[in-house]
mmCIF file with all atom_site columns, C-alpha atoms in Angstrom:
data_model
loop_
_atom_site.group_PDB
_atom_site.id
_atom_site.type_symbol
_atom_site.label_atom_id
_atom_site.label_alt_id
_atom_site.label_comp_id
_atom_site.label_asym_id
_atom_site.label_entity_id
_atom_site.label_seq_id
_atom_site.pdbx_PDB_ins_code
_atom_site.Cartn_x
_atom_site.Cartn_y
_atom_site.Cartn_z
_atom_site.occupancy
_atom_site.B_iso_or_equiv
_atom_site.pdbx_formal_charge
_atom_site.auth_seq_id
_atom_site.auth_comp_id
_atom_site.auth_asym_id
_atom_site.auth_atom_id
_atom_site.pdbx_PDB_model_num
ATOM 1   C CA . UNK A 1 1   ? 173.485 -124.078 -117.497 1.00 0.00 ? 1   UNK A CA 1
ATOM 2   C CA . UNK A 1 2   ? 172.168 -121.563 -114.972 1.00 0.00 ? 2   UNK A CA 1
ATOM 3   C CA . UNK A 1 3   ? 174.360 -118.912 -116.501 1.00 0.00 ? 3   UNK A CA 1
ATOM 4   C CA . UNK A 1 4   ? 172.683 -119.427 -119.865 1.00 0.00 ? 4   UNK A CA 1
ATOM 5   C CA . UNK A 1 5   ? 169.117 -118.921 -118.517 1.00 0.00 ? 5   UNK A CA 1
ATOM 6   C CA . UNK A 1 6   ? 169.077 -115.096 -118.833 1.00 0.00 ? 6   UNK A CA 1
ATOM 7   C CA . UNK A 1 7   ? 170.251 -115.394 -122.434 1.00 0.00 ? 7   UNK A CA 1
ATOM 8   C CA . UNK A 1 8   ? 167.626 -118.031 -123.229 1.00 0.00 ? 8   UNK A CA 1
ATOM 9   C CA . UNK A 1 9   ? 164.937 -115.931 -121.527 1.00 0.00 ? 9   UNK A CA 1
ATOM 10  C CA . UNK A 1 10  ? 165.842 -112.853 -123.571 1.00 0.00 ? 10  UNK A CA 1
ATOM 11  C CA . UNK A 1 11  ? 165.810 -114.915 -126.743 1.00 0.00 ? 11  UNK A CA 1
ATOM 12  C CA . UNK A 1 12  ? 162.387 -116.360 -125.881 1.00 0.00 ? 12  UNK A CA 1
ATOM 13  C CA . UNK A 1 13  ? 160.958 -112.926 -125.107 1.00 0.00 ? 13  UNK A CA 1
ATOM 14  C CA . UNK A 1 14  ? 162.198 -111.653 -128.440 1.00 0.00 ? 14  UNK A CA 1
ATOM 15  C CA . UNK A 1 15  ? 159.982 -114.217 -130.169 1.00 0.00 ? 15  UNK A CA 1
ATOM 16  C CA . UNK A 1 16  ? 156.804 -112.985 -128.414 1.00 0.00 ? 16  UNK A CA 1
ATOM 17  C CA . UNK A 1 17  ? 154.946 -110.445 -130.593 1.00 0.00 ? 17  UNK A CA 1
ATOM 18  C CA . UNK A 1 18  ? 154.663 -106.968 -129.123 1.00 0.00 ? 18  UNK A CA 1
ATOM 19  C CA . UNK A 1 19  ? 151.150 -105.901 -128.038 1.00 0.00 ? 19  UNK A CA 1
ATOM 20  C CA . UNK A 1 20  ? 149.281 -104.448 -130.991 1.00 0.00 ? 20  UNK A CA 1
ATOM 21  C CA . UNK A 1 21  ? 148.657 -100.728 -130.914 1.00 0.00 ? 21  UNK A CA 1
ATOM 22  C CA . UNK A 1 22  ? 145.188 -99.340  -131.530 1.00 0.00 ? 22  UNK A CA 1
ATOM 23  C CA . UNK A 1 23  ? 146.277 -98.304  -135.029 1.00 0.00 ? 23  UNK A CA 1
ATOM 24  C CA . UNK A 1 24  ? 147.551 -101.807 -135.766 1.00 0.00 ? 24  UNK A CA 1
ATOM 25  C CA . UNK A 1 25  ? 144.314 -103.397 -134.546 1.00 0.00 ? 25  UNK A CA 1
ATOM 26  C CA . UNK A 1 26  ? 142.224 -100.951 -136.566 1.00 0.00 ? 26  UNK A CA 1
ATOM 27  C CA . UNK A 1 27  ? 144.319 -101.565 -139.638 1.00 0.00 ? 27  UNK A CA 1
ATOM 28  C CA . UNK A 1 28  ? 144.012 -105.334 -139.282 1.00 0.00 ? 28  UNK A CA 1
ATOM 29  C CA . UNK A 1 29  ? 140.238 -104.940 -139.158 1.00 0.00 ? 29  UNK A CA 1
ATOM 30  C CA . UNK A 1 30  ? 140.166 -102.937 -142.357 1.00 0.00 ? 30  UNK A CA 1
ATOM 31  C CA . UNK A 1 31  ? 139.358 -99.527  -140.895 1.00 0.00 ? 31  UNK A CA 1
ATOM 32  C CA . UNK A 1 32  ? 142.287 -97.707  -142.443 1.00 0.00 ? 32  UNK A CA 1
ATOM 33  C CA . UNK A 1 33  ? 142.482 -99.851  -145.541 1.00 0.00 ? 33  UNK A CA 1
ATOM 34  C CA . UNK A 1 34  ? 146.106 -100.697 -144.814 1.00 0.00 ? 34  UNK A CA 1
ATOM 35  C CA . UNK A 1 35  ? 147.814 -104.033 -144.705 1.00 0.00 ? 35  UNK A CA 1
ATOM 36  C CA . UNK A 1 36  ? 145.727 -105.578 -147.471 1.00 0.00 ? 36  UNK A CA 1
ATOM 37  C CA . UNK A 1 37  ? 143.312 -107.091 -144.934 1.00 0.00 ? 37  UNK A CA 1
ATOM 38  C CA . UNK A 1 38  ? 140.224 -108.800 -146.335 1.00 0.00 ? 38  UNK A CA 1
ATOM 39  C CA . UNK A 1 39  ? 138.377 -108.534 -143.015 1.00 0.00 ? 39  UNK A CA 1
ATOM 40  C CA . UNK A 1 40  ? 135.194 -106.412 -142.928 1.00 0.00 ? 40  UNK A CA 1
ATOM 41  C CA . UNK A 1 41  ? 135.689 -102.957 -141.418 1.00 0.00 ? 41  UNK A CA 1
ATOM 42  C CA . UNK A 1 42  ? 135.011 -102.332 -137.749 1.00 0.00 ? 42  UNK A CA 1
ATOM 43  C CA . UNK A 1 43  ? 132.192 -99.849  -137.406 1.00 0.00 ? 43  UNK A CA 1
ATOM 44  C CA . UNK A 1 44  ? 130.493 -98.239  -134.441 1.00 0.00 ? 44  UNK A CA 1
ATOM 45  C CA . UNK A 1 45  ? 126.728 -97.816  -134.631 1.00 0.00 ? 45  UNK A CA 1
ATOM 46  C CA . UNK A 1 46  ? 126.765 -93.996  -134.850 1.00 0.00 ? 46  UNK A CA 1
ATOM 47  C CA . UNK A 1 47  ? 128.722 -93.426  -138.099 1.00 0.00 ? 47  UNK A CA 1
ATOM 48  C CA . UNK A 1 48  ? 126.883 -96.274  -139.796 1.00 0.00 ? 48  UNK A CA 1
ATOM 49  C CA . UNK A 1 49  ? 123.432 -94.959  -138.798 1.00 0.00 ? 49  UNK A CA 1
ATOM 50  C CA . UNK A 1 50  ? 124.444 -91.492  -139.952 1.00 0.00 ? 50  UNK A CA 1
ATOM 51  C CA . UNK A 1 51  ? 125.668 -92.872  -143.287 1.00 0.00 ? 51  UNK A CA 1
ATOM 52  C CA . UNK A 1 52  ? 122.588 -94.930  -144.136 1.00 0.00 ? 52  UNK A CA 1
ATOM 53  C CA . UNK A 1 53  ? 119.960 -92.491  -142.809 1.00 0.00 ? 53  UNK A CA 1
ATOM 54  C CA . UNK A 1 54  ? 121.444 -89.140  -143.805 1.00 0.00 ? 54  UNK A CA 1
ATOM 55  C CA . UNK A 1 55  ? 120.685 -87.810  -140.318 1.00 0.00 ? 55  UNK A CA 1
ATOM 56  C CA . UNK A 1 56  ? 123.622 -85.578  -139.462 1.00 0.00 ? 56  UNK A CA 1
ATOM 57  C CA . UNK A 1 57  ? 123.938 -86.068  -135.713 1.00 0.00 ? 57  UNK A CA 1
ATOM 58  C CA . UNK A 1 58  ? 127.225 -86.833  -134.000 1.00 0.00 ? 58  UNK A CA 1
ATOM 59  C CA . UNK A 1 59  ? 128.212 -87.938  -130.540 1.00 0.00 ? 59  UNK A CA 1
ATOM 60  C CA . UNK A 1 60  ? 127.308 -90.992  -128.473 1.00 0.00 ? 60  UNK A CA 1
ATOM 61  C CA . UNK A 1 61  ? 124.130 -92.826  -129.446 1.00 0.00 ? 61  UNK A CA 1
ATOM 62  C CA . UNK A 1 62  ? 122.362 -92.024  -126.168 1.00 0.00 ? 62  UNK A CA 1
ATOM 63  C CA . UNK A 1 63  ? 122.561 -88.289  -126.995 1.00 0.00 ? 63  UNK A CA 1
ATOM 64  C CA . UNK A 1 64  ? 120.877 -88.553  -130.406 1.00 0.00 ? 64  UNK A CA 1
ATOM 65  C CA . UNK A 1 65  ? 117.282 -88.330  -129.178 1.00 0.00 ? 65  UNK A CA 1
ATOM 66  C CA . UNK A 1 66  ? 117.846 -85.015  -127.396 1.00 0.00 ? 66  UNK A CA 1
ATOM 67  C CA . UNK A 1 67  ? 120.155 -83.664  -130.094 1.00 0.00 ? 67  UNK A CA 1
ATOM 68  C CA . UNK A 1 68  ? 117.445 -84.267  -132.707 1.00 0.00 ? 68  UNK A CA 1
ATOM 69  C CA . UNK A 1 69  ? 114.981 -81.977  -130.910 1.00 0.00 ? 69  UNK A CA 1
ATOM 70  C CA . UNK A 1 70  ? 114.305 -78.901  -133.012 1.00 0.00 ? 70  UNK A CA 1
ATOM 71  C CA . UNK A 1 71  ? 116.419 -80.215  -135.888 1.00 0.00 ? 71  UNK A CA 1
ATOM 72  C CA . UNK A 1 72  ? 114.711 -83.425  -137.013 1.00 0.00 ? 72  UNK A CA 1
ATOM 73  C CA . UNK A 1 73  ? 111.173 -84.680  -136.679 1.00 0.00 ? 73  UNK A CA 1
ATOM 74  C CA . UNK A 1 74  ? 110.738 -87.327  -133.969 1.00 0.00 ? 74  UNK A CA 1
ATOM 75  C CA . UNK A 1 75  ? 107.996 -89.746  -133.065 1.00 0.00 ? 75  UNK A CA 1
ATOM 76  C CA . UNK A 1 76  ? 107.003 -93.107  -131.578 1.00 0.00 ? 76  UNK A CA 1
ATOM 77  C CA . UNK A 1 77  ? 106.272 -94.979  -134.814 1.00 0.00 ? 77  UNK A CA 1
ATOM 78  C CA . UNK A 1 78  ? 108.804 -96.552  -137.192 1.00 0.00 ? 78  UNK A CA 1
ATOM 79  C CA . UNK A 1 79  ? 109.198 -95.287  -140.729 1.00 0.00 ? 79  UNK A CA 1
ATOM 80  C CA . UNK A 1 80  ? 111.587 -96.447  -143.437 1.00 0.00 ? 80  UNK A CA 1
ATOM 81  C CA . UNK A 1 81  ? 114.747 -94.359  -143.213 1.00 0.00 ? 81  UNK A CA 1
ATOM 82  C CA . UNK A 1 82  ? 114.134 -93.344  -139.596 1.00 0.00 ? 82  UNK A CA 1
ATOM 83  C CA . UNK A 1 83  ? 116.662 -94.027  -136.855 1.00 0.00 ? 83  UNK A CA 1
ATOM 84  C CA . UNK A 1 84  ? 115.578 -96.066  -133.853 1.00 0.00 ? 84  UNK A CA 1
ATOM 85  C CA . UNK A 1 85  ? 117.218 -94.446  -130.826 1.00 0.00 ? 85  UNK A CA 1
ATOM 86  C CA . UNK A 1 86  ? 117.884 -96.902  -128.001 1.00 0.00 ? 86  UNK A CA 1
ATOM 87  C CA . UNK A 1 87  ? 118.230 -95.757  -124.406 1.00 0.00 ? 87  UNK A CA 1
ATOM 88  C CA . UNK A 1 88  ? 121.242 -96.887  -122.371 1.00 0.00 ? 88  UNK A CA 1
ATOM 89  C CA . UNK A 1 89  ? 120.440 -100.174 -120.663 1.00 0.00 ? 89  UNK A CA 1
ATOM 90  C CA . UNK A 1 90  ? 122.561 -102.664 -118.738 1.00 0.00 ? 90  UNK A CA 1
ATOM 91  C CA . UNK A 1 91  ? 125.973 -103.037 -120.325 1.00 0.00 ? 91  UNK A CA 1
ATOM 92  C CA . UNK A 1 92  ? 124.873 -100.903 -123.290 1.00 0.00 ? 92  UNK A CA 1
ATOM 93  C CA . UNK A 1 93  ? 125.880 -97.740  -121.448 1.00 0.00 ? 93  UNK A CA 1
ATOM 94  C CA . UNK A 1 94  ? 126.181 -95.507  -124.532 1.00 0.00 ? 94  UNK A CA 1
ATOM 95  C CA . UNK A 1 95  ? 122.863 -96.450  -126.095 1.00 0.00 ? 95  UNK A CA 1
ATOM 96  C CA . UNK A 1 96  ? 122.514 -97.563  -129.700 1.00 0.00 ? 96  UNK A CA 1
ATOM 97  C CA . UNK A 1 97  ? 121.149 -96.261  -133.006 1.00 0.00 ? 97  UNK A CA 1
ATOM 98  C CA . UNK A 1 98  ? 119.846 -98.283  -135.951 1.00 0.00 ? 98  UNK A CA 1
ATOM 99  C CA . UNK A 1 99  ? 118.182 -97.313  -139.228 1.00 0.00 ? 99  UNK A CA 1
ATOM 100 C CA . UNK A 1 100 ? 114.809 -98.791  -140.221 1.00 0.00 ? 100 UNK A CA 1
ATOM 101 C CA . UNK A 1 101 ? 115.085 -100.446 -143.635 1.00 0.00 ? 101 UNK A CA 1
ATOM 102 C CA . UNK A 1 102 ? 111.650 -102.057 -143.894 1.00 0.00 ? 102 UNK A CA 1
ATOM 103 C CA . UNK A 1 103 ? 108.371 -102.301 -141.998 1.00 0.00 ? 103 UNK A CA 1
ATOM 104 C CA . UNK A 1 104 ? 106.952 -105.831 -141.892 1.00 0.00 ? 104 UNK A CA 1
ATOM 105 C CA . UNK A 1 105 ? 103.878 -105.213 -139.718 1.00 0.00 ? 105 UNK A CA 1
ATOM 106 C CA . UNK A 1 106 ? 102.784 -103.159 -136.701 1.00 0.00 ? 106 UNK A CA 1
ATOM 107 C CA . UNK A 1 107 ? 105.151 -105.097 -134.447 1.00 0.00 ? 107 UNK A CA 1
ATOM 108 C CA . UNK A 1 108 ? 108.083 -105.950 -136.716 1.00 0.00 ? 108 UNK A CA 1
ATOM 109 C CA . UNK A 1 109 ? 110.669 -103.939 -138.624 1.00 0.00 ? 109 UNK A CA 1
ATOM 110 C CA . UNK A 1 110 ? 113.987 -104.683 -140.265 1.00 0.00 ? 110 UNK A CA 1
ATOM 111 C CA . UNK A 1 111 ? 117.055 -102.725 -139.191 1.00 0.00 ? 111 UNK A CA 1
ATOM 112 C CA . UNK A 1 112 ? 120.419 -101.768 -140.623 1.00 0.00 ? 112 UNK A CA 1
ATOM 113 C CA . UNK A 1 113 ? 122.989 -101.270 -137.891 1.00 0.00 ? 113 UNK A CA 1
ATOM 114 C CA . UNK A 1 114 ? 126.562 -101.851 -136.804 1.00 0.00 ? 114 UNK A CA 1
ATOM 115 C CA . UNK A 1 115 ? 128.318 -103.140 -133.703 1.00 0.00 ? 115 UNK A CA 1
ATOM 116 C CA . UNK A 1 116 ? 125.407 -105.135 -132.319 1.00 0.00 ? 116 UNK A CA 1
ATOM 117 C CA . UNK A 1 117 ? 126.055 -108.845 -132.835 1.00 0.00 ? 117 UNK A CA 1
ATOM 118 C CA . UNK A 1 118 ? 129.502 -110.405 -132.701 1.00 0.00 ? 118 UNK A CA 1
ATOM 119 C CA . UNK A 1 119 ? 129.853 -112.193 -136.025 1.00 0.00 ? 119 UNK A CA 1
ATOM 120 C CA . UNK A 1 120 ? 132.492 -114.898 -136.384 1.00 0.00 ? 120 UNK A CA 1
ATOM 121 C CA . UNK A 1 121 ? 133.629 -113.929 -132.900 1.00 0.00 ? 121 UNK A CA 1
ATOM 122 C CA . UNK A 1 122 ? 134.238 -110.266 -133.743 1.00 0.00 ? 122 UNK A CA 1
ATOM 123 C CA . UNK A 1 123 ? 132.256 -107.215 -132.693 1.00 0.00 ? 123 UNK A CA 1
ATOM 124 C CA . UNK A 1 124 ? 131.754 -104.084 -134.760 1.00 0.00 ? 124 UNK A CA 1
ATOM 125 C CA . UNK A 1 125 ? 130.218 -105.812 -137.760 1.00 0.00 ? 125 UNK A CA 1
ATOM 126 C CA . UNK A 1 126 ? 127.461 -104.502 -140.008 1.00 0.00 ? 126 UNK A CA 1
ATOM 127 C CA . UNK A 1 127 ? 124.059 -106.202 -140.131 1.00 0.00 ? 127 UNK A CA 1
ATOM 128 C CA . UNK A 1 128 ? 121.514 -105.277 -142.791 1.00 0.00 ? 128 UNK A CA 1
ATOM 129 C CA . UNK A 1 129 ? 117.818 -106.177 -142.750 1.00 0.00 ? 129 UNK A CA 1
ATOM 130 C CA . UNK A 1 130 ? 117.713 -107.907 -139.376 1.00 0.00 ? 130 UNK A CA 1
ATOM 131 C CA . UNK A 1 131 ? 114.541 -108.080 -137.322 1.00 0.00 ? 131 UNK A CA 1
ATOM 132 C CA . UNK A 1 132 ? 113.467 -105.955 -134.377 1.00 0.00 ? 132 UNK A CA 1
ATOM 133 C CA . UNK A 1 133 ? 110.150 -106.752 -132.697 1.00 0.00 ? 133 UNK A CA 1
ATOM 134 C CA . UNK A 1 134 ? 108.100 -104.403 -130.565 1.00 0.00 ? 134 UNK A CA 1
ATOM 135 C CA . UNK A 1 135 ? 107.358 -106.109 -127.250 1.00 0.00 ? 135 UNK A CA 1
ATOM 136 C CA . UNK A 1 136 ? 105.842 -103.123 -125.449 1.00 0.00 ? 136 UNK A CA 1
ATOM 137 C CA . UNK A 1 137 ? 102.428 -103.758 -123.860 1.00 0.00 ? 137 UNK A CA 1
ATOM 138 C CA . UNK A 1 138 ? 100.864 -100.805 -125.707 1.00 0.00 ? 138 UNK A CA 1
ATOM 139 C CA . UNK A 1 139 ? 102.536 -101.410 -129.091 1.00 0.00 ? 139 UNK A CA 1
ATOM 140 C CA . UNK A 1 140 ? 104.263 -98.026  -128.731 1.00 0.00 ? 140 UNK A CA 1
ATOM 141 C CA . UNK A 1 141 ? 107.754 -99.268  -129.641 1.00 0.00 ? 141 UNK A CA 1
ATOM 142 C CA . UNK A 1 142 ? 109.150 -98.363  -126.225 1.00 0.00 ? 142 UNK A CA 1
ATOM 143 C CA . UNK A 1 143 ? 110.684 -101.864 -125.848 1.00 0.00 ? 143 UNK A CA 1
ATOM 144 C CA . UNK A 1 144 ? 112.092 -104.133 -128.526 1.00 0.00 ? 144 UNK A CA 1
ATOM 145 C CA . UNK A 1 145 ? 113.807 -107.460 -128.970 1.00 0.00 ? 145 UNK A CA 1
ATOM 146 C CA . UNK A 1 146 ? 116.524 -107.481 -131.642 1.00 0.00 ? 146 UNK A CA 1
ATOM 147 C CA . UNK A 1 147 ? 118.023 -110.204 -133.835 1.00 0.00 ? 147 UNK A CA 1
ATOM 148 C CA . UNK A 1 148 ? 121.227 -111.571 -132.305 1.00 0.00 ? 148 UNK A CA 1
ATOM 149 C CA . UNK A 1 149 ? 123.440 -113.364 -134.806 1.00 0.00 ? 149 UNK A CA 1
ATOM 150 C CA . UNK A 1 150 ? 125.224 -115.843 -132.479 1.00 0.00 ? 150 UNK A CA 1
ATOM 151 C CA . UNK A 1 151 ? 121.921 -117.540 -131.606 1.00 0.00 ? 151 UNK A CA 1
ATOM 152 C CA . UNK A 1 152 ? 120.329 -116.970 -135.045 1.00 0.00 ? 152 UNK A CA 1
ATOM 153 C CA . UNK A 1 153 ? 117.229 -115.636 -133.338 1.00 0.00 ? 153 UNK A CA 1
ATOM 154 C CA . UNK A 1 154 ? 115.852 -112.659 -131.448 1.00 0.00 ? 154 UNK A CA 1
ATOM 155 C CA . UNK A 1 155 ? 117.678 -111.903 -128.231 1.00 0.00 ? 155 UNK A CA 1
ATOM 156 C CA . UNK A 1 156 ? 115.736 -112.234 -124.986 1.00 0.00 ? 156 UNK A CA 1
ATOM 157 C CA . UNK A 1 157 ? 116.456 -108.724 -123.682 1.00 0.00 ? 157 UNK A CA 1
ATOM 158 C CA . UNK A 1 158 ? 113.727 -106.077 -123.887 1.00 0.00 ? 158 UNK A CA 1
ATOM 159 C CA . UNK A 1 159 ? 115.731 -103.038 -124.984 1.00 0.00 ? 159 UNK A CA 1
ATOM 160 C CA . UNK A 1 160 ? 114.221 -99.629  -124.111 1.00 0.00 ? 160 UNK A CA 1
ATOM 161 C CA . UNK A 1 161 ? 113.722 -97.238  -127.035 1.00 0.00 ? 161 UNK A CA 1
ATOM 162 C CA . UNK A 1 162 ? 113.382 -93.444  -126.805 1.00 0.00 ? 162 UNK A CA 1
ATOM 163 C CA . UNK A 1 163 ? 111.664 -93.242  -130.196 1.00 0.00 ? 163 UNK A CA 1
ATOM 164 C CA . UNK A 1 164 ? 112.368 -92.682  -133.877 1.00 0.00 ? 164 UNK A CA 1
ATOM 165 C CA . UNK A 1 165 ? 114.259 -89.810  -135.486 1.00 0.00 ? 165 UNK A CA 1
ATOM 166 C CA . UNK A 1 166 ? 113.015 -89.070  -139.001 1.00 0.00 ? 166 UNK A CA 1
ATOM 167 C CA . UNK A 1 167 ? 115.257 -87.681  -141.773 1.00 0.00 ? 167 UNK A CA 1
ATOM 168 C CA . UNK A 1 168 ? 112.788 -84.829  -142.353 1.00 0.00 ? 168 UNK A CA 1
ATOM 169 C CA . UNK A 1 169 ? 113.840 -81.541  -140.767 1.00 0.00 ? 169 UNK A CA 1
ATOM 170 C CA . UNK A 1 170 ? 111.742 -80.326  -137.858 1.00 0.00 ? 170 UNK A CA 1
ATOM 171 C CA . UNK A 1 171 ? 109.288 -77.503  -138.552 1.00 0.00 ? 171 UNK A CA 1
ATOM 172 C CA . UNK A 1 172 ? 109.670 -74.212  -136.694 1.00 0.00 ? 172 UNK A CA 1
ATOM 173 C CA . UNK A 1 173 ? 106.979 -73.554  -134.073 1.00 0.00 ? 173 UNK A CA 1
ATOM 174 C CA . UNK A 1 174 ? 104.228 -71.244  -135.485 1.00 0.00 ? 174 UNK A CA 1
ATOM 175 C CA . UNK A 1 175 ? 105.049 -68.428  -133.057 1.00 0.00 ? 175 UNK A CA 1
ATOM 176 C CA . UNK A 1 176 ? 108.687 -68.404  -134.024 1.00 0.00 ? 176 UNK A CA 1
ATOM 177 C CA . UNK A 1 177 ? 107.835 -68.474  -137.744 1.00 0.00 ? 177 UNK A CA 1
ATOM 178 C CA . UNK A 1 178 ? 105.480 -65.492  -137.354 1.00 0.00 ? 178 UNK A CA 1
ATOM 179 C CA . UNK A 1 179 ? 108.180 -63.560  -135.515 1.00 0.00 ? 179 UNK A CA 1
ATOM 180 C CA . UNK A 1 180 ? 110.629 -64.201  -138.346 1.00 0.00 ? 180 UNK A CA 1
ATOM 181 C CA . UNK A 1 181 ? 108.070 -63.143  -140.974 1.00 0.00 ? 181 UNK A CA 1
ATOM 182 C CA . UNK A 1 182 ? 107.370 -59.910  -139.092 1.00 0.00 ? 182 UNK A CA 1
ATOM 183 C CA . UNK A 1 183 ? 111.059 -59.095  -138.843 1.00 0.00 ? 183 UNK A CA 1
ATOM 184 C CA . UNK A 1 184 ? 111.635 -59.797  -142.538 1.00 0.00 ? 184 UNK A CA 1
ATOM 185 C CA . UNK A 1 185 ? 108.689 -57.532  -143.458 1.00 0.00 ? 185 UNK A CA 1
ATOM 186 C CA . UNK A 1 186 ? 110.166 -54.813  -141.245 1.00 0.00 ? 186 UNK A CA 1
ATOM 187 C CA . UNK A 1 187 ? 113.464 -55.241  -143.056 1.00 0.00 ? 187 UNK A CA 1
ATOM 188 C CA . UNK A 1 188 ? 111.869 -54.031  -146.286 1.00 0.00 ? 188 UNK A CA 1
ATOM 189 C CA . UNK A 1 189 ? 110.953 -50.723  -144.616 1.00 0.00 ? 189 UNK A CA 1
ATOM 190 C CA . UNK A 1 190 ? 113.810 -49.978  -142.224 1.00 0.00 ? 190 UNK A CA 1
ATOM 191 C CA . UNK A 1 191 ? 117.211 -51.634  -142.075 1.00 0.00 ? 191 UNK A CA 1
ATOM 192 C CA . UNK A 1 192 ? 117.147 -54.576  -144.510 1.00 0.00 ? 192 UNK A CA 1
ATOM 193 C CA . UNK A 1 193 ? 120.448 -56.216  -143.561 1.00 0.00 ? 193 UNK A CA 1
ATOM 194 C CA . UNK A 1 194 ? 120.115 -55.824  -139.800 1.00 0.00 ? 194 UNK A CA 1
ATOM 195 C CA . UNK A 1 195 ? 116.509 -56.999  -139.678 1.00 0.00 ? 195 UNK A CA 1
ATOM 196 C CA . UNK A 1 196 ? 117.161 -60.017  -141.886 1.00 0.00 ? 196 UNK A CA 1
ATOM 197 C CA . UNK A 1 197 ? 120.037 -61.076  -139.639 1.00 0.00 ? 197 UNK A CA 1
ATOM 198 C CA . UNK A 1 198 ? 117.776 -60.779  -136.597 1.00 0.00 ? 198 UNK A CA 1
ATOM 199 C CA . UNK A 1 199 ? 115.065 -62.763  -138.357 1.00 0.00 ? 199 UNK A CA 1
ATOM 200 C CA . UNK A 1 200 ? 117.471 -65.555  -139.174 1.00 0.00 ? 200 UNK A CA 1
ATOM 201 C CA . UNK A 1 201 ? 118.650 -65.666  -135.567 1.00 0.00 ? 201 UNK A CA 1
ATOM 202 C CA . UNK A 1 202 ? 115.023 -65.922  -134.416 1.00 0.00 ? 202 UNK A CA 1
ATOM 203 C CA . UNK A 1 203 ? 114.574 -69.008  -136.593 1.00 0.00 ? 203 UNK A CA 1
ATOM 204 C CA . UNK A 1 204 ? 117.283 -70.933  -134.746 1.00 0.00 ? 204 UNK A CA 1
#
C-alpha cells in the first residue's frame, strides 16, 4: 500500500487545475472576448473615464489632475461630462477618476465609473448613474461620499477630491497668446516658415 502512495499522489495532483494565468483570468472576465464568457468585462477606472468623458489623459488616476494642467480646463465645481479626480487615500493608493453624468443639486451628483464597488463579489465592474455627495464643510467638493453597491447605500468614507477636469481644452495664457500673434505677424514680413514654427512652439 505504501508503495502505491506516490502513484496515487501524482494522480491526485493531476486532477487539480493549474493556476490561471493573467490572460486566462482576463479572458474569463470578458476582457479579450475569448472563451464565449457572458461575464461583464473587467475595467479599470482610467480607460472607462477616458471613454465616457472624451478626456484624453493616460496613466494612473492620481496623475490626472496634474496632467490636465494646461491641456484641459479644471475647477472645483461639478459639470456634466467632467471627470471627478480623486486623491489617493487609504488603500486607494492610485487615486480614482469618475465622470459626472448628472447634477442633482449643489451637494449631489451622479457618476459613471468603473472598478469601485465589487458587484456579485467581483471587482472591476461598471456603475452608471450612482450617487456621490459632497460632504465638505464649505461645499467645495473637496470631500465626497460615494455609492457603494454591497451595502446599497453611500459608503461612510470621506474621499478627498482634487477637483474636476472639464472636457473643454484649456485656454492659453494671454501673454503666451500675444507672443504667438507677434511671431506670426513677423512671419509675414521675414521668414514665414521659421517664424510660424517658433510661434507654434510658443503656444505649447
